Amino acid sequence: MKKVLSVILSLNLLILSGCSGLYSNFRELEQIRVIQTMGLDYIPGGVQLTLSSANVENEDETALCVSGSGSSISEALDHIQSNSSQDDLFLSHIKQLLIGEQSAKHGLEPCLSYICRSRDLRIDTPLFIVKDKTAKETMSGSGSGGKGISEIFQALETTESEQHNSRILRASEVINNLAKYGGALISAVEYTVSAEDSKDDEQEMTAVLSGYAVIKDSELCGYIDMENSLGADFLLNRVGIADILITDRLGRPISMEISSGGSEIKPVWEENKLKGLDVFINVKAMVLEMQEDEQLMSEELSDYLISQLESYVSSKAAYVLQMSRKLQTDFLGLAGIVNMDSPIKFRGMAESFADVLPALEIKVSVSGELCHTKDIKEGQN
C-alpha cells in the first residue's frame, strides 16, 4: 500500500511541477494554424495542394494560404509542412475540399482514395468543384471585408442550411454512389464578383452555388445548371426552399416559393425485362408576387397556377432524367430504387442497368398544391 501511495504521490508531484515529459505533444495555441479548406489541382507529373486557414478572430493576423506540389497528395502535403513558416499546420479540422474543373475532368479517383485512407481528412468532408477555375486560383482570392476562402464557403454552407437545402454533397455520398452506380453528383460553385461594394479598386469575390457537377466513373462529364438542379433535388428527395419564376396568361412574371416536395419512382417491367420508369412527384408552393388578372376567378386562377407549377417541375425533372440517359450514367441512383422494388427481377436482368438506361421509357407525373391560397383570393378582391 505504501508503494502504491508513493507512486501516486510521485505522479502528482510531476504534474504539479509541469514536467515536460508528460506533455511531449503539447504546443502553444498560437503555434497552431487550423487549416479549414483544402484545394486540389492536377499538374504535369503530380498534384498541387493549396491549404487555407480562417482569419484569426480579434487579431490582425489574416488567413494563411499556402501551396505546394508533389508526385502524390501525401508528398505535396509533406512539401507544404516542411516549407511552411508556421510551427504546425493542423489538418484534422478541414471543412471544405475544393477541386479545380480541369482536375475533375482528369479524374477524382486519387483524391477520393486519399480521403478514405487519410488520418486527417474526414469522410464526411463537403466536396466542391470550381467551374472554370483551378482550386489554387479560387483560394488565392479574398472576399468582401477581407474574408478568406474558408469564411466564404462557411457562409455558403450556412445559407444552404438555413433554407433547408441539401445541395452540398459530402465525400462519403460521392464515394458510395460511384461504388454502387458508377455515377454521382458533386456541388458545383462559381467564384465570382461579390454583389457587395468594394472599398478599393480591387473587386471583392465570393462563391455561389452553380448546380451540380455530374461525375461518371470518377471523371467530370457535365453540369446540371442551378435552374435544372431543382429537378435533381426532387428526384433525390432532398427538396428545400426554392424560388421559381413562372408566367401568367399575358406573359407577366409570377414569383413562387417551393416549400416542400419529393418523388416516388416505380419500375415498369415486361415479364423480366425492364421497360421503363414511372416517376410521381409532389410539390407544394406559395405565391410571392404576381399581378392581378381580372378575367380569372380565384378558383380558375388557382388551377392555372397549379398547372404552371406542375409543368415547371416536370420540365426540370425530365431534363435531369434525359441527361442521365444521354450520358449513360446513373448519378441519381435509379438502379438502387429498381433493385429495392423488384430485387429478383433486377438480379435476373441480362444487361446491366447502365446499358438499358438510355432506352428506358420514362414518364413523369407531377401533383401540385398551393399553400396560403387565402392570400391569393384576397388579392383578387
Coordinates of N, CA, C and O in Angstrom, one line a residue, residues 88-264:
D88 N 3.2 24.7 -36.9 CA 2.4 23.5 -37.1 C 1.1 23.8 -37.8 O 0.4 24.8 -37.5
L89 N 0.8 23.0 -38.8 CA -0.5 23.1 -39.6 C -1.4 22.0 -39.1 O -1.1 20.8 -39.3
F90 N -2.5 22.3 -38.5 CA -3.5 21.3 -38.0 C -4.5 21.0 -39.1 O -5.3 21.9 -39.5
L91 N -4.5 19.8 -39.6 CA -5.4 19.4 -40.8 C -6.6 18.7 -40.4 O -7.4 18.4 -41.3
S92 N -6.8 18.3 -39.2 CA -8.0 17.5 -38.8 C -9.3 18.3 -38.7 O -10.3 17.7 -38.2
H93 N -9.3 19.5 -39.0 CA -10.5 20.3 -38.9 C -10.9 20.9 -40.3 O -11.5 22.0 -40.4
I94 N -10.5 20.2 -41.4 CA -10.8 20.7 -42.7 C -12.3 20.6 -43.0 O -12.9 19.5 -42.8
K95 N -12.9 21.7 -43.4 CA -14.3 21.7 -43.6 C -14.8 21.7 -45.0 O -15.9 21.4 -45.3
Q96 N -13.9 22.0 -46.0 CA -14.2 22.0 -47.4 C -13.0 21.5 -48.2 O -11.9 21.8 -47.9
L97 N -13.4 20.7 -49.2 CA -12.3 20.3 -50.2 C -12.7 20.8 -51.6 O -13.8 20.4 -52.1
L98 N -11.9 21.7 -52.2 CA -12.2 22.3 -53.5 C -11.4 21.6 -54.5 O -10.2 21.3 -54.3
I99 N -12.0 21.3 -55.7 CA -11.3 20.6 -56.8 C -11.5 21.5 -58.0 O -12.6 21.9 -58.4
G100 N -10.4 21.8 -58.7 CA -10.4 22.6 -59.9 C -11.1 21.8 -61.0 O -11.1 20.6 -61.1
E101 N -11.8 22.5 -62.0 CA -12.5 21.9 -63.0 C -11.7 21.0 -63.9 O -12.1 19.8 -64.1
Q102 N -10.6 21.4 -64.4 CA -9.7 20.6 -65.2 C -9.3 19.3 -64.5 O -9.1 18.2 -65.0
S103 N -9.0 19.5 -63.2 CA -8.6 18.3 -62.4 C -9.7 17.3 -62.3 O -9.5 16.1 -62.3
A104 N -10.9 17.8 -62.1 CA -12.1 16.9 -62.0 C -12.3 16.2 -63.3 O -12.7 15.0 -63.3
K105 N -12.0 16.8 -64.5 CA -12.1 16.1 -65.7 C -11.0 15.0 -65.9 O -11.2 14.0 -66.5
H106 N -9.9 15.3 -65.2 CA -8.8 14.3 -65.2 C -9.1 13.1 -64.5 O -8.7 12.0 -64.8
G107 N -9.9 13.2 -63.4 CA -10.4 12.1 -62.6 C -10.2 12.3 -61.1 O -9.2 12.9 -60.7
L108 N -11.2 11.8 -60.3 CA -11.2 12.0 -58.9 C -10.7 10.8 -58.1 O -10.7 10.9 -56.9
E109 N -10.4 9.8 -58.7 CA -10.0 8.5 -58.0 C -8.9 8.7 -57.0 O -9.0 8.3 -55.9
P110 N -7.8 9.4 -57.4 CA -6.7 9.5 -56.4 C -7.2 10.3 -55.2 O -6.8 10.0 -54.0
C111 N -8.0 11.4 -55.4 CA -8.4 12.2 -54.3 C -9.4 11.5 -53.4 O -9.2 11.5 -52.2
L112 N -10.3 10.8 -54.0 CA -11.3 10.1 -53.2 C -10.7 8.9 -52.4 O -11.0 8.6 -51.3
S113 N -9.7 8.3 -53.0 CA -9.0 7.2 -52.4 C -8.2 7.7 -51.2 O -8.1 7.1 -50.1
Y114 N -7.6 8.9 -51.4 CA -6.8 9.5 -50.3 C -7.7 9.9 -49.1 O -7.4 9.7 -47.9
I115 N -8.9 10.4 -49.4 CA -9.9 10.8 -48.4 C -10.2 9.5 -47.5 O -10.3 9.6 -46.3
C116 N -10.4 8.4 -48.2 CA -10.8 7.1 -47.5 C -9.7 6.7 -46.6 O -9.9 6.1 -45.5
R117 N -8.4 6.9 -46.9 CA -7.3 6.4 -46.2 C -6.6 7.4 -45.2 O -5.9 7.1 -44.3
S118 N -6.9 8.7 -45.4 CA -6.3 9.7 -44.7 C -6.6 9.7 -43.2 O -7.8 9.5 -42.8
R119 N -5.7 10.0 -42.3 CA -5.9 10.1 -40.9 C -6.4 11.5 -40.5 O -6.9 11.7 -39.4
D120 N -6.2 12.4 -41.5 CA -6.6 13.8 -41.2 C -8.0 14.2 -41.7 O -8.8 14.8 -41.1
L121 N -8.2 13.9 -43.0 CA -9.5 14.2 -43.6 C -10.6 13.3 -43.2 O -10.5 12.1 -43.1
R122 N -11.8 14.0 -42.9 CA -13.0 13.2 -42.5 C -13.7 12.7 -43.8 O -13.7 13.4 -44.8
I123 N -14.3 11.6 -43.7 CA -15.0 11.0 -44.8 C -16.3 11.8 -45.2 O -16.8 11.8 -46.3
D124 N -16.8 12.6 -44.2 CA -18.0 13.5 -44.5 C -17.6 14.9 -44.9 O -18.5 15.8 -44.8
T125 N -16.4 15.1 -45.3 CA -16.0 16.5 -45.7 C -16.8 16.9 -47.0 O -16.8 16.1 -48.0
P126 N -17.4 18.1 -47.0 CA -18.1 18.5 -48.2 C -17.1 18.7 -49.4 O -16.0 19.2 -49.2
L127 N -17.6 18.3 -50.6 CA -16.8 18.5 -51.8 C -17.4 19.6 -52.7 O -18.6 19.7 -52.8
F128 N -16.5 20.3 -53.4 CA -17.0 21.3 -54.3 C -16.1 21.3 -55.6 O -14.8 21.1 -55.4
I129 N -16.7 21.4 -56.7 CA -15.9 21.5 -58.0 C -16.1 23.0 -58.4 O -17.2 23.5 -58.6
V130 N -15.0 23.7 -58.6 CA -15.0 25.1 -59.0 C -15.0 25.2 -60.6 O -14.1 24.7 -61.2
K131 N -16.1 25.8 -61.1 CA -16.2 25.9 -62.5 C -15.2 26.9 -63.1 O -15.1 28.0 -62.5
D132 N -14.6 26.5 -64.2 CA -13.7 27.5 -65.0 C -12.5 28.0 -64.2 O -11.9 28.9 -64.7
K133 N -12.2 27.4 -63.1 CA -11.0 27.8 -62.3 C -10.3 26.7 -61.7 O -10.9 25.6 -61.6
T134 N -9.1 26.9 -61.3 CA -8.3 25.9 -60.5 C -8.7 26.2 -59.0 O -9.1 27.3 -58.7
A135 N -8.4 25.2 -58.2 CA -8.6 25.4 -56.8 C -7.7 26.5 -56.2 O -8.0 27.3 -55.4
K136 N -6.4 26.5 -56.7 CA -5.4 27.5 -56.3 C -5.9 28.9 -56.6 O -5.8 29.8 -55.8
E137 N -6.4 29.1 -57.8 CA -6.9 30.5 -58.2 C -8.0 30.9 -57.3 O -8.1 32.1 -56.9
T138 N -8.9 30.0 -57.0 CA -10.0 30.3 -56.1 C -9.6 30.7 -54.7 O -10.0 31.7 -54.1
M139 N -8.7 29.9 -54.2 CA -8.3 30.1 -52.8 C -7.4 31.2 -52.6 O -7.2 31.7 -51.5
S140 N -6.8 31.7 -53.6 CA -5.9 32.9 -53.5 C -6.6 34.2 -53.5 O -6.0 35.2 -53.1
G141 N -7.9 34.2 -53.8 CA -8.7 35.4 -53.8 C -9.2 35.8 -52.4 O -9.0 35.0 -51.5
S142 N -9.7 36.9 -52.3 CA -10.3 37.3 -51.0 C -11.7 37.8 -51.2 O -12.1 38.3 -52.3
G143 N -12.5 37.7 -50.1 CA -13.9 38.2 -50.2 C -14.1 39.5 -49.6 O -13.2 40.3 -49.3
S144 N -15.4 39.9 -49.5 CA -15.7 41.2 -49.0 C -15.3 41.3 -47.5 O -15.4 40.3 -46.8
G145 N -14.8 42.5 -47.1 CA -14.4 42.7 -45.8 C -13.2 41.9 -45.4 O -12.9 41.6 -44.2
G146 N -12.4 41.5 -46.4 CA -11.2 40.8 -46.2 C -11.4 39.3 -45.8 O -10.5 38.7 -45.2
K147 N -12.5 38.8 -46.1 CA -12.8 37.4 -45.8 C -11.9 36.5 -46.6 O -11.7 36.7 -47.7
G148 N -11.5 35.4 -45.9 CA -10.7 34.4 -46.6 C -11.6 33.4 -47.2 O -12.9 33.4 -47.0
I149 N -11.1 32.4 -47.9 CA -11.9 31.5 -48.7 C -12.7 30.6 -47.7 O -13.8 30.1 -48.0
S150 N -12.1 30.3 -46.5 CA -12.8 29.4 -45.6 C -14.1 30.1 -45.1 O -15.1 29.5 -44.9
E151 N -14.0 31.4 -44.8 CA -15.2 32.1 -44.3 C -16.3 32.2 -45.5 O -17.5 32.1 -45.2
I152 N -15.8 32.4 -46.7 CA -16.7 32.5 -47.8 C -17.5 31.2 -48.0 O -18.7 31.2 -48.1
F153 N -16.8 30.0 -47.9 CA -17.5 28.8 -48.1 C -18.3 28.4 -46.9 O -19.4 27.7 -47.0
Q154 N -17.9 28.8 -45.7 CA -18.7 28.6 -44.5 C -20.0 29.3 -44.6 O -21.1 28.8 -44.2
A155 N -20.0 30.6 -45.1 CA -21.2 31.4 -45.3 C -22.1 30.7 -46.3 O -23.3 30.7 -46.1
L156 N -21.5 30.1 -47.3 CA -22.3 29.4 -48.3 C -23.0 28.2 -47.7 O -24.2 28.0 -48.0
E157 N -22.4 27.5 -46.9 CA -23.0 26.3 -46.3 C -24.1 26.7 -45.3 O -25.1 26.1 -45.2
T158 N -23.8 27.8 -44.6 CA -24.8 28.3 -43.6 C -26.1 28.7 -44.3 O -27.2 28.4 -43.9
T159 N -25.9 29.4 -45.4 CA -27.1 29.9 -46.2 C -27.9 28.7 -46.7 O -29.2 28.7 -46.6
E160 N -27.3 27.7 -47.2 CA -28.0 26.5 -47.6 C -28.7 25.8 -46.5 O -29.8 25.3 -46.6
S161 N -28.0 25.7 -45.4 CA -28.6 25.1 -44.2 C -29.9 25.8 -43.7 O -30.9 25.2 -43.4
E162 N -29.8 27.1 -43.8 CA -31.0 27.9 -43.3 C -32.2 27.7 -44.3 O -33.3 27.9 -43.8
Q163 N -31.9 27.4 -45.5 CA -33.0 27.2 -46.5 C -33.4 25.8 -46.6 O -34.2 25.4 -47.4
H164 N -32.9 24.9 -45.7 CA -33.2 23.5 -45.6 C -32.9 22.8 -46.9 O -33.6 21.8 -47.3
N165 N -31.9 23.3 -47.6 CA -31.5 22.6 -48.8 C -30.3 21.6 -48.6 O -29.6 21.7 -47.6
S166 N -30.1 20.7 -49.5 CA -29.0 19.7 -49.3 C -28.2 19.6 -50.6 O -27.8 18.5 -51.0
R167 N -28.0 20.8 -51.2 CA -27.2 20.7 -52.5 C -25.7 20.6 -52.2 O -24.9 20.4 -53.2
I168 N -25.3 20.7 -51.0 CA -23.9 20.5 -50.7 C -23.6 19.0 -50.3 O -24.1 18.5 -49.3
L169 N -22.9 18.3 -51.2 CA -22.7 16.9 -51.0 C -21.4 16.6 -50.4 O -20.4 17.3 -50.6
R170 N -21.3 15.5 -49.6 CA -20.1 15.1 -48.9 C -19.4 14.0 -49.6 O -20.0 13.2 -50.4
A171 N -18.1 13.9 -49.2 CA -17.3 12.8 -49.9 C -17.9 11.4 -49.7 O -17.8 10.6 -50.6
S172 N -18.4 11.2 -48.5 CA -19.0 9.8 -48.3 C -20.1 9.5 -49.3 O -20.2 8.4 -49.8
E173 N -21.0 10.5 -49.6 CA -22.0 10.3 -50.5 C -21.5 10.0 -51.9 O -22.0 9.1 -52.6
V174 N -20.5 10.8 -52.3 CA -19.9 10.7 -53.7 C -19.2 9.3 -53.8 O -19.4 8.6 -54.8
I175 N -18.5 8.9 -52.8 CA -17.7 7.6 -52.9 C -18.7 6.5 -52.9 O -18.6 5.5 -53.7
N176 N -19.8 6.5 -52.1 CA -20.8 5.5 -52.1 C -21.5 5.3 -53.4 O -21.7 4.2 -53.9
N177 N -21.9 6.5 -54.0 CA -22.7 6.4 -55.2 C -21.8 6.0 -56.4 O -22.3 5.2 -57.3
L178 N -20.6 6.4 -56.4 CA -19.7 5.9 -57.5 C -19.4 4.4 -57.4 O -19.4 3.7 -58.4
A179 N -19.3 3.9 -56.2 CA -19.1 2.5 -56.0 C -20.3 1.7 -56.4 O -20.2 0.6 -57.0
K180 N -21.5 2.2 -56.0 CA -22.7 1.4 -56.3 C -23.2 1.6 -57.7 O -23.7 0.6 -58.4
Y181 N -23.2 2.8 -58.3 CA -23.9 3.1 -59.5 C -23.0 3.6 -60.6 O -23.4 3.7 -61.8
G182 N -21.7 3.9 -60.3 CA -20.8 4.4 -61.3 C -21.0 5.8 -61.7 O -20.3 6.4 -62.6
G183 N -21.9 6.5 -61.0 CA -22.1 7.9 -61.2 C -22.5 8.6 -59.9 O -22.9 8.0 -59.0
A184 N -22.3 10.0 -59.9 CA -22.5 10.7 -58.7 C -22.6 12.2 -59.0 O -22.3 12.6 -60.1
L185 N -23.2 13.0 -58.1 CA -23.2 14.4 -58.2 C -22.3 15.0 -57.2 O -22.2 14.5 -56.1
I186 N -21.7 16.2 -57.5 CA -20.9 17.0 -56.6 C -21.4 18.4 -56.7 O -21.6 18.9 -57.8
S187 N -21.4 19.1 -55.6 CA -21.8 20.5 -55.7 C -20.8 21.3 -56.6 O -19.6 21.2 -56.4
A188 N -21.4 22.1 -57.5 CA -20.6 23.0 -58.3 C -20.7 24.4 -57.9 O -21.8 24.8 -57.5
V189 N -19.6 25.1 -57.9 CA -19.6 26.5 -57.4 C -18.9 27.4 -58.5 O -18.1 26.9 -59.2
E190 N -19.3 28.6 -58.5 CA -18.6 29.6 -59.3 C -18.0 30.6 -58.4 O -18.7 31.1 -57.4
Y191 N -16.8 31.0 -58.6 CA -16.1 32.0 -57.8 C -16.2 33.3 -58.6 O -15.6 33.5 -59.7
T192 N -17.0 34.2 -58.1 CA -17.4 35.4 -58.9 C -17.3 36.7 -58.1 O -17.1 36.7 -56.9
V193 N -17.6 37.8 -58.8 CA -17.5 39.1 -58.2 C -18.7 39.2 -57.2 O -19.8 38.9 -57.5
S194 N -18.4 39.7 -56.0 CA -19.4 39.8 -54.9 C -20.3 41.0 -55.3 O -19.9 42.0 -55.9
A195 N -21.6 40.9 -54.8 CA -22.5 42.0 -55.0 C -22.3 43.1 -54.1 O -22.8 44.2 -54.3
E196 N -21.5 42.9 -53.0 CA -21.2 43.9 -52.0 C -20.2 44.9 -52.6 O -19.3 44.5 -53.3
D197 N -20.3 46.1 -52.3 CA -19.4 47.2 -52.8 C -18.0 47.0 -52.2 O -17.9 46.7 -51.0
S198 N -17.0 47.2 -53.0 CA -15.7 47.1 -52.5 C -15.2 48.6 -52.2 O -15.5 49.5 -52.9
K199 N -14.3 48.7 -51.2 CA -13.9 50.0 -50.7 C -12.7 50.4 -51.6 O -12.2 51.6 -51.4
D200 N -12.1 49.6 -52.3 CA -10.9 49.9 -53.2 C -11.2 49.5 -54.6 O -12.3 49.0 -54.9
D201 N -10.2 49.6 -55.4 CA -10.3 49.3 -56.8 C -10.3 47.8 -57.1 O -10.8 47.4 -58.1
E202 N -9.9 47.0 -56.1 CA -9.8 45.6 -56.3 C -11.2 45.0 -56.0 O -11.8 45.3 -55.0
Q203 N -11.7 44.2 -57.0 CA -13.0 43.6 -56.9 C -13.1 42.5 -55.8 O -12.2 41.7 -55.7
E204 N -14.1 42.6 -55.0 CA -14.3 41.5 -54.0 C -14.9 40.3 -54.6 O -15.7 40.4 -55.5
M205 N -14.6 39.1 -54.1 CA -15.0 37.9 -54.7 C -15.9 37.1 -53.7 O -15.7 37.3 -52.5
T206 N -16.7 36.2 -54.2 CA -17.5 35.3 -53.4 C -17.8 34.0 -54.1 O -17.6 34.0 -55.4
A207 N -18.2 33.0 -53.4 CA -18.6 31.7 -54.1 C -20.1 31.6 -54.0 O -20.7 31.8 -53.0
V208 N -20.7 31.1 -55.2 CA -22.1 30.9 -55.2 C -22.3 29.5 -55.8 O -21.5 29.1 -56.7
L209 N -23.3 28.8 -55.3 CA -23.6 27.5 -55.9 C -24.1 27.6 -57.4 O -24.8 28.6 -57.7
S210 N -23.7 26.7 -58.2 CA -24.0 26.7 -59.6 C -24.5 25.4 -60.1 O -24.3 25.0 -61.2
G211 N -25.3 24.8 -59.2 CA -25.9 23.5 -59.6 C -25.0 22.3 -59.2 O -24.4 22.3 -58.2
Y212 N -25.0 21.3 -60.1 CA -24.3 20.1 -59.8 C -23.3 19.7 -60.9 O -23.6 20.0 -62.1
A213 N -22.2 19.2 -60.5 CA -21.3 18.6 -61.4 C -21.6 17.1 -61.5 O -21.8 16.4 -60.5
V214 N -21.7 16.6 -62.8 CA -22.0 15.2 -63.0 C -20.7 14.4 -63.1 O -19.9 14.7 -64.0
I215 N -20.6 13.3 -62.3 CA -19.4 12.5 -62.3 C -19.7 11.1 -62.9 O -20.7 10.5 -62.4
K216 N -18.9 10.7 -63.8 CA -19.1 9.3 -64.4 C -17.7 8.6 -64.3 O -16.7 9.1 -64.8
D217 N -17.7 7.5 -63.6 CA -16.5 6.7 -63.5 C -15.4 7.6 -62.9 O -14.2 7.5 -63.4
S218 N -15.7 8.4 -61.9 CA -14.8 9.3 -61.2 C -14.4 10.5 -62.0 O -13.5 11.3 -61.6
E219 N -14.9 10.7 -63.2 CA -14.5 11.9 -64.1 C -15.6 12.8 -64.3 O -16.8 12.4 -64.5
L220 N -15.4 14.1 -64.3 CA -16.4 15.2 -64.6 C -16.8 15.1 -66.0 O -15.9 15.1 -66.9
C221 N -18.1 14.9 -66.3 CA -18.5 14.8 -67.7 C -19.6 15.8 -68.0 O -20.1 15.8 -69.2
G222 N -20.0 16.6 -67.1 CA -21.0 17.6 -67.4 C -21.5 18.3 -66.2 O -21.1 18.0 -65.1
Y223 N -22.4 19.3 -66.4 CA -23.0 20.1 -65.3 C -24.5 20.1 -65.5 O -25.1 20.1 -66.6
I224 N -25.2 20.2 -64.3 CA -26.6 20.5 -64.3 C -26.7 21.9 -63.7 O -26.3 22.1 -62.5
D225 N -27.2 22.9 -64.5 CA -27.2 24.2 -64.0 C -28.2 24.4 -62.8 O -28.9 23.5 -62.5
M226 N -28.1 25.6 -62.2 CA -28.8 25.9 -61.0 C -30.3 25.7 -61.2 O -31.0 25.2 -60.3
E227 N -30.8 26.2 -62.3 CA -32.3 26.1 -62.5 C -32.8 24.7 -62.6 O -33.8 24.3 -62.0
N228 N -32.0 23.9 -63.4 CA -32.4 22.5 -63.6 C -32.0 21.6 -62.4 O -32.5 20.5 -62.4
S229 N -31.2 22.1 -61.6 CA -30.8 21.3 -60.4 C -32.0 21.0 -59.5 O -32.0 20.0 -58.7
L230 N -33.0 21.8 -59.6 CA -34.3 21.6 -58.9 C -34.9 20.2 -59.2 O -35.4 19.5 -58.4
G231 N -34.7 19.8 -60.5 CA -35.2 18.5 -60.9 C -34.5 17.4 -60.2 O -35.1 16.4 -59.8
A232 N -33.2 17.5 -60.1 CA -32.4 16.5 -59.3 C -32.8 16.5 -57.9 O -32.9 15.4 -57.3
D233 N -33.1 17.6 -57.3 CA -33.5 17.7 -55.9 C -34.8 16.9 -55.7 O -34.9 16.2 -54.7
F234 N -35.7 17.0 -56.6 CA -37.0 16.3 -56.4 C -36.8 14.8 -56.6 O -37.3 14.0 -55.8
L235 N -36.0 14.4 -57.6 CA -35.7 13.0 -57.8 C -34.9 12.3 -56.7 O -35.1 11.1 -56.5
L236 N -34.1 13.1 -56.0 CA -33.3 12.6 -54.9 C -34.0 12.8 -53.6 O -33.4 12.5 -52.5
N237 N -35.2 13.4 -53.6 CA -35.9 13.7 -52.3 C -35.1 14.5 -51.3 O -35.1 14.2 -50.2
R238 N -34.5 15.6 -51.9 CA -33.8 16.5 -51.0 C -34.2 17.9 -51.3 O -33.4 18.8 -51.4
V239 N -35.5 18.1 -51.5 CA -36.0 19.5 -51.9 C -36.1 20.4 -50.6 O -36.6 20.0 -49.6
G240 N -35.5 21.6 -50.8 CA -35.6 22.6 -49.8 C -36.4 23.8 -50.3 O -37.2 23.7 -51.3
I241 N -36.2 24.9 -49.6 CA -36.9 26.1 -50.1 C -36.3 26.6 -51.4 O -35.1 26.8 -51.4
A242 N -37.1 26.9 -52.4 CA -36.5 27.3 -53.7 C -37.5 28.3 -54.3 O -38.7 28.1 -54.3
D243 N -37.0 29.4 -54.9 CA -37.8 30.4 -55.6 C -37.8 30.0 -57.1 O -36.7 29.7 -57.6
I244 N -39.0 30.1 -57.7 CA -39.1 29.8 -59.1 C -39.9 31.0 -59.8 O -40.6 31.7 -59.1
L245 N -39.8 31.1 -61.1 CA -40.5 32.1 -61.8 C -41.3 31.5 -62.9 O -40.7 30.8 -63.8
I246 N -42.6 31.7 -62.9 CA -43.5 31.2 -64.0 C -44.1 32.5 -64.6 O -43.8 33.6 -64.2
T247 N -45.0 32.3 -65.5 CA -45.7 33.5 -66.2 C -47.2 33.3 -66.1 O -47.7 32.1 -66.1
D248 N -47.9 34.4 -66.2 CA -49.4 34.3 -66.3 C -49.8 34.2 -67.8 O -48.9 34.1 -68.6
R249 N -51.1 34.3 -68.0 CA -51.5 34.2 -69.4 C -51.1 35.3 -70.3 O -51.0 35.1 -71.6
L250 N -50.7 36.4 -69.8 CA -50.2 37.5 -70.6 C -48.7 37.6 -70.6 O -48.1 38.6 -71.1
G251 N -48.1 36.6 -70.1 CA -46.6 36.5 -70.1 C -45.9 37.3 -69.0 O -44.7 37.5 -69.0
R252 N -46.7 37.8 -68.1 CA -46.1 38.5 -67.0 C -45.5 37.6 -65.9 O -46.1 36.5 -65.7
P253 N -44.5 38.0 -65.2 CA -43.8 37.1 -64.3 C -44.6 36.9 -63.0 O -45.3 37.8 -62.5
I254 N -44.6 35.6 -62.5 CA -45.2 35.3 -61.2 C -44.1 34.6 -60.4 O -43.5 33.6 -60.8
S255 N -43.8 35.1 -59.2 CA -42.8 34.6 -58.4 C -43.4 33.6 -57.4 O -44.4 34.0 -56.7
M256 N -42.9 32.4 -57.3 CA -43.4 31.4 -56.3 C -42.3 30.8 -55.5 O -41.1 30.9 -55.9
E257 N -42.6 30.4 -54.3 CA -41.6 29.7 -53.5 C -42.0 28.3 -53.2 O -43.1 28.0 -52.6
I258 N -41.2 27.4 -53.6 CA -41.5 25.9 -53.3 C -41.1 25.7 -51.8 O -40.0 26.0 -51.4
S259 N -42.0 25.1 -51.1 CA -41.7 24.9 -49.7 C -41.4 23.4 -49.3 O -40.7 23.1 -48.4
S260 N -41.9 22.5 -50.2 CA -41.6 21.1 -49.9 C -41.9 20.3 -51.2 O -42.6 20.7 -52.1
G261 N -41.5 19.0 -51.2 CA -41.8 18.1 -52.3 C -40.9 16.9 -52.3 O -40.0 16.8 -51.5
G262 N -41.3 16.0 -53.2 CA -40.5 14.7 -53.2 C -41.0 13.9 -54.4 O -41.8 14.3 -55.2
S263 N -40.5 12.7 -54.5 CA -40.8 11.8 -55.6 C -40.9 10.4 -55.2 O -40.3 9.9 -54.2
E264 N -41.5 9.6 -56.0 CA -41.6 8.1 -55.9 C -41.4 7.6 -57.3 O -42.0 8.0 -58.3

